[in-house]
GROMACS .gro file of N, CA, C and O in nm:
model
  400
    1MET      N    1  -0.291   0.456  -1.366
    1MET     CA    2  -0.215   0.346  -1.421
    1MET      C    3  -0.276   0.352  -1.578
    1MET      O    4  -0.372   0.381  -1.620
    2ASN      N    5  -0.164   0.329  -1.653
    2ASN     CA    6  -0.194   0.335  -1.803
    2ASN      C    7  -0.186   0.165  -1.847
    2ASN      O    8  -0.193   0.090  -1.786
    3ASN      N    9  -0.187   0.159  -1.960
    3ASN     CA   10  -0.183   0.026  -2.031
    3ASN      C   11  -0.035  -0.057  -2.002
    3ASN      O   12  -0.028  -0.145  -2.076
    4HIS      N   13   0.066   0.026  -1.951
    4HIS     CA   14   0.176  -0.036  -1.937
    4HIS      C   15   0.187  -0.093  -1.782
    4HIS      O   16   0.248  -0.004  -1.699
    5ALA      N   17   0.169  -0.215  -1.764
    5ALA     CA   18   0.154  -0.265  -1.619
    5ALA      C   19   0.233  -0.407  -1.635
    5ALA      O   20   0.238  -0.473  -1.701
    6HIS      N   21   0.291  -0.428  -1.501
    6HIS     CA   22   0.372  -0.563  -1.510
    6HIS      C   23   0.319  -0.642  -1.369
    6HIS      O   24   0.274  -0.559  -1.262
    7VAL      N   25   0.312  -0.751  -1.372
    7VAL     CA   26   0.240  -0.838  -1.259
    7VAL      C   27   0.365  -0.927  -1.231
    7VAL      O   28   0.416  -0.984  -1.287
    8LEU      N   29   0.405  -0.904  -1.114
    8LEU     CA   30   0.507  -0.986  -1.057
    8LEU      C   31   0.437  -1.063  -0.976
    8LEU      O   32   0.369  -1.054  -0.871
    9ARG      N   33   0.493  -1.205  -0.990
    9ARG     CA   34   0.439  -1.320  -0.907
    9ARG      C   35   0.546  -1.401  -0.850
    9ARG      O   36   0.643  -1.436  -0.929
   10PHE      N   37   0.573  -1.442  -0.740
   10PHE     CA   38   0.654  -1.511  -0.688
   10PHE      C   39   0.581  -1.652  -0.611
   10PHE      O   40   0.479  -1.649  -0.563
   11ASP      N   41   0.660  -1.753  -0.615
   11ASP     CA   42   0.620  -1.891  -0.552
   11ASP      C   43   0.602  -1.895  -0.397
   11ASP      O   44   0.521  -1.930  -0.350
   12ASP      N   45   0.681  -1.780  -0.358
   12ASP     CA   46   0.712  -1.760  -0.221
   12ASP      C   47   0.601  -1.660  -0.159
   12ASP      O   48   0.663  -1.563  -0.225
   13PRO      N   49   0.506  -1.652  -0.091
   13PRO     CA   50   0.452  -1.535  -0.063
   13PRO      C   51   0.523  -1.478   0.036
   13PRO      O   52   0.492  -1.310   0.020
   14ALA      N   53   0.608  -1.499   0.116
   14ALA     CA   54   0.696  -1.406   0.155
   14ALA      C   55   0.752  -1.328   0.092
   14ALA      O   56   0.800  -1.184   0.122
   15LYS      N   57   0.816  -1.367  -0.016
   15LYS     CA   58   0.924  -1.279  -0.099
   15LYS      C   59   0.827  -1.193  -0.190
   15LYS      O   60   0.842  -1.087  -0.188
   16GLN      N   61   0.706  -1.243  -0.214
   16GLN     CA   62   0.607  -1.157  -0.293
   16GLN      C   63   0.580  -1.018  -0.189
   16GLN      O   64   0.572  -0.925  -0.233
   17LYS      N   65   0.550  -1.027  -0.061
   17LYS     CA   66   0.515  -0.923   0.039
   17LYS      C   67   0.622  -0.850   0.033
   17LYS      O   68   0.622  -0.703   0.044
   18ILE      N   69   0.754  -0.919   0.067
   18ILE     CA   70   0.876  -0.800   0.068
   18ILE      C   71   0.882  -0.713  -0.047
   18ILE      O   72   0.927  -0.604  -0.044
   19VAL      N   73   0.867  -0.790  -0.158
   19VAL     CA   74   0.912  -0.708  -0.291
   19VAL      C   75   0.790  -0.607  -0.297
   19VAL      O   76   0.833  -0.501  -0.353
   20GLU      N   77   0.686  -0.635  -0.280
   20GLU     CA   78   0.554  -0.538  -0.284
   20GLU      C   79   0.596  -0.417  -0.207
   20GLU      O   80   0.584  -0.307  -0.239
   21VAL      N   81   0.609  -0.450  -0.072
   21VAL     CA   82   0.648  -0.328   0.013
   21VAL      C   83   0.769  -0.258  -0.023
   21VAL      O   84   0.782  -0.126  -0.023
   22TYR      N   85   0.872  -0.327  -0.060
   22TYR     CA   86   0.984  -0.255  -0.103
   22TYR      C   87   0.948  -0.154  -0.216
   22TYR      O   88   1.006  -0.057  -0.204
   23LEU      N   89   0.895  -0.216  -0.316
   23LEU     CA   90   0.864  -0.155  -0.473
   23LEU      C   91   0.782   0.001  -0.413
   23LEU      O   92   0.799   0.097  -0.468
   24ASN      N   93   0.687  -0.028  -0.327
   24ASN     CA   94   0.603   0.074  -0.289
   24ASN      C   95   0.647   0.184  -0.202
   24ASN      O   96   0.593   0.290  -0.214
   25ALA      N   97   0.771   0.136  -0.108
   25ALA     CA   98   0.839   0.249  -0.037
   25ALA      C   99   0.978   0.291  -0.095
   25ALA      O  100   1.004   0.386  -0.038
   26THR      N  101   0.975   0.275  -0.211
   26THR     CA  102   1.098   0.315  -0.280
   26THR      C  103   1.096   0.407  -0.395
   26THR      O  104   0.984   0.389  -0.464
   27ASP      N  105   1.148   0.535  -0.408
   27ASP     CA  106   1.144   0.619  -0.508
   27ASP      C  107   1.203   0.538  -0.632
   27ASP      O  108   1.311   0.511  -0.656
   28LEU      N  109   1.107   0.517  -0.734
   28LEU     CA  110   1.160   0.453  -0.846
   28LEU      C  111   1.175   0.538  -0.980
   28LEU      O  112   1.199   0.506  -1.093
   29CYS      N  113   1.202   0.679  -0.941
   29CYS     CA  114   1.209   0.815  -1.047
   29CYS      C  115   1.321   0.765  -1.142
   29CYS      O  116   1.339   0.771  -1.265
   30ASP      N  117   1.428   0.690  -1.091
   30ASP     CA  118   1.565   0.675  -1.154
   30ASP      C  119   1.504   0.573  -1.257
   30ASP      O  120   1.615   0.551  -1.361
   31PHE      N  121   1.422   0.487  -1.246
   31PHE     CA  122   1.395   0.366  -1.335
   31PHE      C  123   1.283   0.385  -1.446
   31PHE      O  124   1.244   0.318  -1.521
   32ILE      N  125   1.226   0.513  -1.427
   32ILE     CA  126   1.102   0.542  -1.509
   32ILE      C  127   1.194   0.607  -1.644
   32ILE      O  128   1.275   0.685  -1.657
   33THR      N  129   1.118   0.561  -1.760
   33THR     CA  130   1.147   0.613  -1.886
   33THR      C  131   1.037   0.674  -1.952
   33THR      O  132   0.929   0.643  -1.925
   34GLY      N  133   1.061   0.733  -2.060
   34GLY     CA  134   0.985   0.817  -2.126
   34GLY      C  135   0.924   0.963  -2.074
   34GLY      O  136   0.932   0.952  -1.953
   35MET      N  137   0.920   1.061  -2.160
   35MET     CA  138   0.858   1.183  -2.122
   35MET      C  139   0.708   1.227  -2.128
   35MET      O  140   0.650   1.227  -2.017
   36ALA      N  141   0.657   1.197  -2.230
   36ALA     CA  142   0.516   1.220  -2.260
   36ALA      C  143   0.431   1.108  -2.143
   36ALA      O  144   0.323   1.160  -2.116
   37GLN      N  145   0.479   0.994  -2.192
   37GLN     CA  146   0.397   0.901  -2.105
   37GLN      C  147   0.505   0.802  -2.011
   37GLN      O  148   0.561   0.704  -2.069
   38PRO      N  149   0.514   0.865  -1.928
   38PRO     CA  150   0.636   0.801  -1.827
   38PRO      C  151   0.584   0.658  -1.773
   38PRO      O  152   0.475   0.632  -1.767
   39LYS      N  153   0.682   0.544  -1.780
   39LYS     CA  154   0.638   0.434  -1.754
   39LYS      C  155   0.768   0.349  -1.696
   39LYS      O  156   0.910   0.395  -1.719
   40LEU      N  157   0.762   0.248  -1.640
   40LEU     CA  158   0.861   0.166  -1.596
   40LEU      C  159   0.852   0.034  -1.690
   40LEU      O  160   0.756  -0.033  -1.673
   41ASN      N  161   0.965   0.010  -1.782
   41ASN     CA  162   0.954  -0.084  -1.876
   41ASN      C  163   1.031  -0.212  -1.819
   41ASN      O  164   1.071  -0.201  -1.699
   42ARG      N  165   0.987  -0.322  -1.868
   42ARG     CA  166   1.046  -0.453  -1.815
   42ARG      C  167   1.201  -0.440  -1.792
   42ARG      O  168   1.240  -0.509  -1.679
   43GLY      N  169   1.243  -0.389  -1.886
   43GLY     CA  170   1.419  -0.399  -1.866
   43GLY      C  171   1.462  -0.315  -1.726
   43GLY      O  172   1.534  -0.344  -1.688
   44MET      N  173   1.384  -0.196  -1.735
   44MET     CA  174   1.432  -0.120  -1.590
   44MET      C  175   1.385  -0.182  -1.469
   44MET      O  176   1.472  -0.166  -1.379
   45LEU      N  177   1.276  -0.236  -1.493
   45LEU     CA  178   1.221  -0.292  -1.371
   45LEU      C  179   1.317  -0.409  -1.338
   45LEU      O  180   1.345  -0.437  -1.202
   46ASP      N  181   1.365  -0.485  -1.418
   46ASP     CA  182   1.483  -0.596  -1.399
   46ASP      C  183   1.607  -0.518  -1.334
   46ASP      O  184   1.671  -0.614  -1.278
   47THR      N  185   1.664  -0.406  -1.333
   47THR     CA  186   1.754  -0.360  -1.280
   47THR      C  187   1.751  -0.297  -1.142
   47THR      O  188   1.830  -0.263  -1.079
   48ILE      N  189   1.636  -0.290  -1.101
   48ILE     CA  190   1.595  -0.252  -0.962
   48ILE      C  191   1.664  -0.330  -0.838
   48ILE      O  192   1.599  -0.461  -0.858
   49PRO      N  193   1.739  -0.291  -0.788
   49PRO     CA  194   1.824  -0.382  -0.684
   49PRO      C  195   1.729  -0.416  -0.564
   49PRO      O  196   1.686  -0.290  -0.479
   50ILE      N  197   1.682  -0.520  -0.514
   50ILE     CA  198   1.590  -0.545  -0.418
   50ILE      C  199   1.671  -0.620  -0.326
   50ILE      O  200   1.703  -0.740  -0.330
   51PRO      N  201   1.711  -0.549  -0.185
   51PRO     CA  202   1.774  -0.648  -0.113
   51PRO      C  203   1.707  -0.748  -0.026
   51PRO      O  204   1.607  -0.719   0.024
   52LEU      N  205   1.719  -0.887  -0.035
   52LEU     CA  206   1.651  -0.992   0.029
   52LEU      C  207   1.748  -1.078   0.115
   52LEU      O  208   1.832  -1.120   0.072
   53PRO      N  209   1.697  -1.060   0.232
   53PRO     CA  210   1.743  -1.159   0.332
   53PRO      C  211   1.753  -1.317   0.303
   53PRO      O  212   1.659  -1.360   0.205
   54GLY      N  213   1.771  -1.394   0.378
   54GLY     CA  214   1.752  -1.550   0.376
   54GLY      C  215   1.611  -1.561   0.384
   54GLY      O  216   1.536  -1.498   0.428
   55GLN      N  217   1.588  -1.685   0.350
   55GLN     CA  218   1.441  -1.741   0.365
   55GLN      C  219   1.366  -1.727   0.476
   55GLN      O  220   1.272  -1.671   0.485
   56GLY      N  221   1.441  -1.770   0.601
   56GLY     CA  222   1.382  -1.778   0.722
   56GLY      C  223   1.343  -1.611   0.773
   56GLY      O  224   1.254  -1.596   0.816
   57GLU      N  225   1.434  -1.526   0.726
   57GLU     CA  226   1.423  -1.380   0.780
   57GLU      C  227   1.314  -1.336   0.670
   57GLU      O  228   1.234  -1.257   0.722
   58GLN      N  229   1.281  -1.358   0.563
   58GLN     CA  230   1.192  -1.307   0.465
   58GLN      C  231   1.072  -1.370   0.517
   58GLN      O  232   0.966  -1.274   0.542
   59THR      N  233   1.050  -1.472   0.582
   59THR     CA  234   0.934  -1.521   0.646
   59THR      C  235   0.872  -1.427   0.760
   59THR      O  236   0.775  -1.409   0.768
   60LYS      N  237   0.981  -1.426   0.850
   60LYS     CA  238   0.954  -1.347   0.980
   60LYS      C  239   0.912  -1.190   0.938
   60LYS      O  240   0.830  -1.133   0.986
   61ILE      N  241   1.001  -1.140   0.840
   61ILE     CA  242   0.968  -0.992   0.800
   61ILE      C  243   0.825  -0.985   0.743
   61ILE      O  244   0.754  -0.894   0.763
   62ALA      N  245   0.786  -1.056   0.647
   62ALA     CA  246   0.671  -1.075   0.581
   62ALA      C  247   0.519  -1.083   0.686
   62ALA      O  248   0.429  -1.033   0.700
   63ALA      N  249   0.605  -1.182   0.784
   63ALA     CA  250   0.454  -1.186   0.866
   63ALA      C  251   0.431  -1.077   0.945
   63ALA      O  252   0.317  -1.030   0.966
   64CYS      N  253   0.539  -1.001   0.994
   64CYS     CA  254   0.578  -0.881   1.074
   64CYS      C  255   0.471  -0.773   0.989
   64CYS      O  256   0.400  -0.719   1.043
   65LEU      N  257   0.514  -0.762   0.853
   65LEU     CA  258   0.451  -0.670   0.769
   65LEU      C  259   0.309  -0.704   0.766
   65LEU      O  260   0.223  -0.601   0.773
   66SER      N  261   0.243  -0.809   0.738
   66SER     CA  262   0.110  -0.860   0.718
   66SER      C  263   0.039  -0.818   0.859
   66SER      O  264  -0.053  -0.771   0.863
   67THR      N  265   0.122  -0.849   0.965
   67THR     CA  266   0.055  -0.799   1.096
   67THR      C  267   0.029  -0.661   1.093
   67THR      O  268  -0.076  -0.614   1.150
   68LEU      N  269   0.127  -0.566   1.079
   68LEU     CA  270   0.095  -0.454   1.068
   68LEU      C  271  -0.007  -0.385   0.974
   68LEU      O  272  -0.071  -0.305   1.025
   69ASP      N  273  -0.010  -0.463   0.877
   69ASP     CA  274  -0.124  -0.393   0.765
   69ASP      C  275  -0.267  -0.442   0.813
   69ASP      O  276  -0.341  -0.360   0.832
   70ALA      N  277  -0.259  -0.564   0.898
   70ALA     CA  278  -0.414  -0.595   0.958
   70ALA      C  279  -0.440  -0.494   1.080
   70ALA      O  280  -0.548  -0.453   1.080
   71ARG      N  281  -0.349  -0.459   1.146
   71ARG     CA  282  -0.353  -0.354   1.267
   71ARG      C  283  -0.400  -0.212   1.196
   71ARG      O  284  -0.493  -0.167   1.259
   72THR      N  285  -0.297  -0.197   1.073
   72THR     CA  286  -0.346  -0.052   1.033
   72THR      C  287  -0.492  -0.041   0.978
   72THR      O  288  -0.549   0.027   0.992
   73THR      N  289  -0.539  -0.164   0.908
   73THR     CA  290  -0.678  -0.157   0.864
   73THR      C  291  -0.774  -0.164   0.975
   73THR      O  292  -0.869  -0.100   0.976
   74ALA      N  293  -0.749  -0.236   1.080
   74ALA     CA  294  -0.840  -0.253   1.182
   74ALA      C  295  -0.871  -0.094   1.251
   74ALA      O  296  -0.965  -0.044   1.292
   75GLU      N  297  -0.724  -0.040   1.285
   75GLU     CA  298  -0.747   0.086   1.359
   75GLU      C  299  -0.780   0.195   1.259
   75GLU      O  300  -0.888   0.296   1.308
   76SER      N  301  -0.791   0.193   1.111
   76SER     CA  302  -0.847   0.278   1.029
   76SER      C  303  -1.013   0.257   1.035
   76SER      O  304  -1.063   0.358   1.037
   77GLU      N  305  -1.042   0.135   1.028
   77GLU     CA  306  -1.177   0.097   1.055
   77GLU      C  307  -1.253   0.180   1.173
   77GLU      O  308  -1.358   0.237   1.205
   78LYS      N  309  -1.180   0.160   1.269
   78LYS     CA  310  -1.213   0.207   1.431
   78LYS      C  311  -1.207   0.380   1.413
   78LYS      O  312  -1.315   0.440   1.465
   79LEU      N  313  -1.122   0.422   1.328
   79LEU     CA  314  -1.139   0.592   1.339
   79LEU      C  315  -1.258   0.612   1.241
   79LEU      O  316  -1.307   0.709   1.278
   80ASP      N  317  -1.270   0.557   1.138
   80ASP     CA  318  -1.382   0.560   1.083
   80ASP      C  319  -1.529   0.556   1.142
   80ASP      O  320  -1.616   0.659   1.109
   81ALA      N  321  -1.527   0.457   1.233
   81ALA     CA  322  -1.640   0.455   1.319
   81ALA      C  323  -1.653   0.573   1.406
   81ALA      O  324  -1.746   0.627   1.438
   82LEU      N  325  -1.526   0.617   1.464
   82LEU     CA  326  -1.559   0.728   1.554
   82LEU      C  327  -1.605   0.852   1.486
   82LEU      O  328  -1.674   0.933   1.538
   83LYS      N  329  -1.570   0.877   1.360
   83LYS     CA  330  -1.579   0.996   1.280
   83LYS      C  331  -1.726   0.997   1.267
   83LYS      O  332  -1.786   1.084   1.258
   84SER      N  333  -1.786   0.878   1.213
   84SER     CA  334  -1.922   0.868   1.200
   84SER      C  335  -1.987   0.893   1.331
   84SER      O  336  -2.111   0.949   1.320
   85HIS      N  337  -1.962   0.848   1.456
   85HIS     CA  338  -2.029   0.847   1.572
   85HIS      C  339  -2.032   1.011   1.600
   85HIS      O  340  -2.131   1.056   1.638
   86LYS      N  341  -1.913   1.078   1.588
   86LYS     CA  342  -1.897   1.217   1.622
   86LYS      C  343  -1.995   1.291   1.522
   86LYS      O  344  -2.070   1.384   1.576
   87LYS      N  345  -2.006   1.237   1.400
   87LYS     CA  346  -2.098   1.337   1.301
   87LYS      C  347  -2.242   1.317   1.352
   87LYS      O  348  -2.308   1.410   1.348
   88GLY      N  349  -2.286   1.182   1.393
   88GLY     CA  350  -2.416   1.201   1.446
   88GLY      C  351  -2.427   1.241   1.568
   88GLY      O  352  -2.545   1.315   1.582
   89LEU      N  353  -2.338   1.258   1.673
   89LEU     CA  354  -2.342   1.351   1.797
   89LEU      C  355  -2.364   1.493   1.760
   89LEU      O  356  -2.430   1.554   1.815
   90MET      N  357  -2.284   1.530   1.656
   90MET     CA  358  -2.275   1.678   1.629
   90MET      C  359  -2.418   1.706   1.552
   90MET      O  360  -2.463   1.810   1.562
   91GLN      N  361  -2.470   1.626   1.478
   91GLN     CA  362  -2.595   1.644   1.421
   91GLN      C  363  -2.712   1.666   1.543
   91GLN      O  364  -2.824   1.733   1.515
   92GLN      N  365  -2.707   1.588   1.630
   92GLN     CA  366  -2.802   1.598   1.747
   92GLN      C  367  -2.774   1.685   1.833
   92GLN      O  368  -2.863   1.767   1.856
   93LEU      N  369  -2.652   1.743   1.838
   93LEU     CA  370  -2.617   1.860   1.938
   93LEU      C  371  -2.675   2.011   1.842
   93LEU      O  372  -2.700   2.096   1.908
   94PHE      N  373  -2.649   2.012   1.729
   94PHE     CA  374  -2.664   2.116   1.606
   94PHE      C  375  -2.760   2.098   1.521
   94PHE      O  376  -2.702   2.072   1.410
   95PRO      N  377  -2.880   2.062   1.531
   95PRO     CA  378  -2.981   2.011   1.415
   95PRO      C  379  -2.986   2.132   1.320
   95PRO      O  380  -2.976   2.252   1.330
   96SER      N  381  -2.994   2.083   1.192
   96SER     CA  382  -2.998   2.202   1.096
   96SER      C  383  -3.153   2.272   1.091
   96SER      O  384  -3.243   2.189   1.139
   97PRO      N  385  -3.148   2.374   1.057
   97PRO     CA  386  -3.283   2.457   1.076
   97PRO      C  387  -3.371   2.404   0.988
   97PRO      O  388  -3.501   2.395   1.029
   98GLU      N  389  -3.370   2.315   0.862
   98GLU     CA  390  -3.469   2.242   0.812
   98GLU      C  391  -3.524   2.130   0.867
   98GLU      O  392  -3.642   2.115   0.848
   99ARG      N  393  -3.442   2.059   0.956
   99ARG     CA  394  -3.505   1.955   1.031
   99ARG      C  395  -3.584   2.009   1.162
   99ARG      O  396  -3.663   1.923   1.214
  100GLY      N  397  -3.547   2.103   1.198
  100GLY     CA  398  -3.628   2.177   1.297
  100GLY      C  399  -3.572   2.119   1.439
  100GLY      O  400  -3.617   2.107   1.537
   0.00000   0.00000   0.00000
């Protein structure tokens, strides 16, 4: 990140979540300006078309996305724990010559 950042805030957390996920999943190259220091200026940010369903649907989508984020985090933590456990087992099976 450089010194050119935008903070997007919405009164509705569901809309905030949907816009966040949409922008992170979208190729924004067509909206980037500048060659030496590519940036997304406010004018171009305002032209990005963001498809938003009705409020009820936004709430459902945001809840689903948040649930998936939580599950992804939990599974990543499980994977990290398994990798750590495997490393410990490998150290027991194949001790380094320095440790004897």
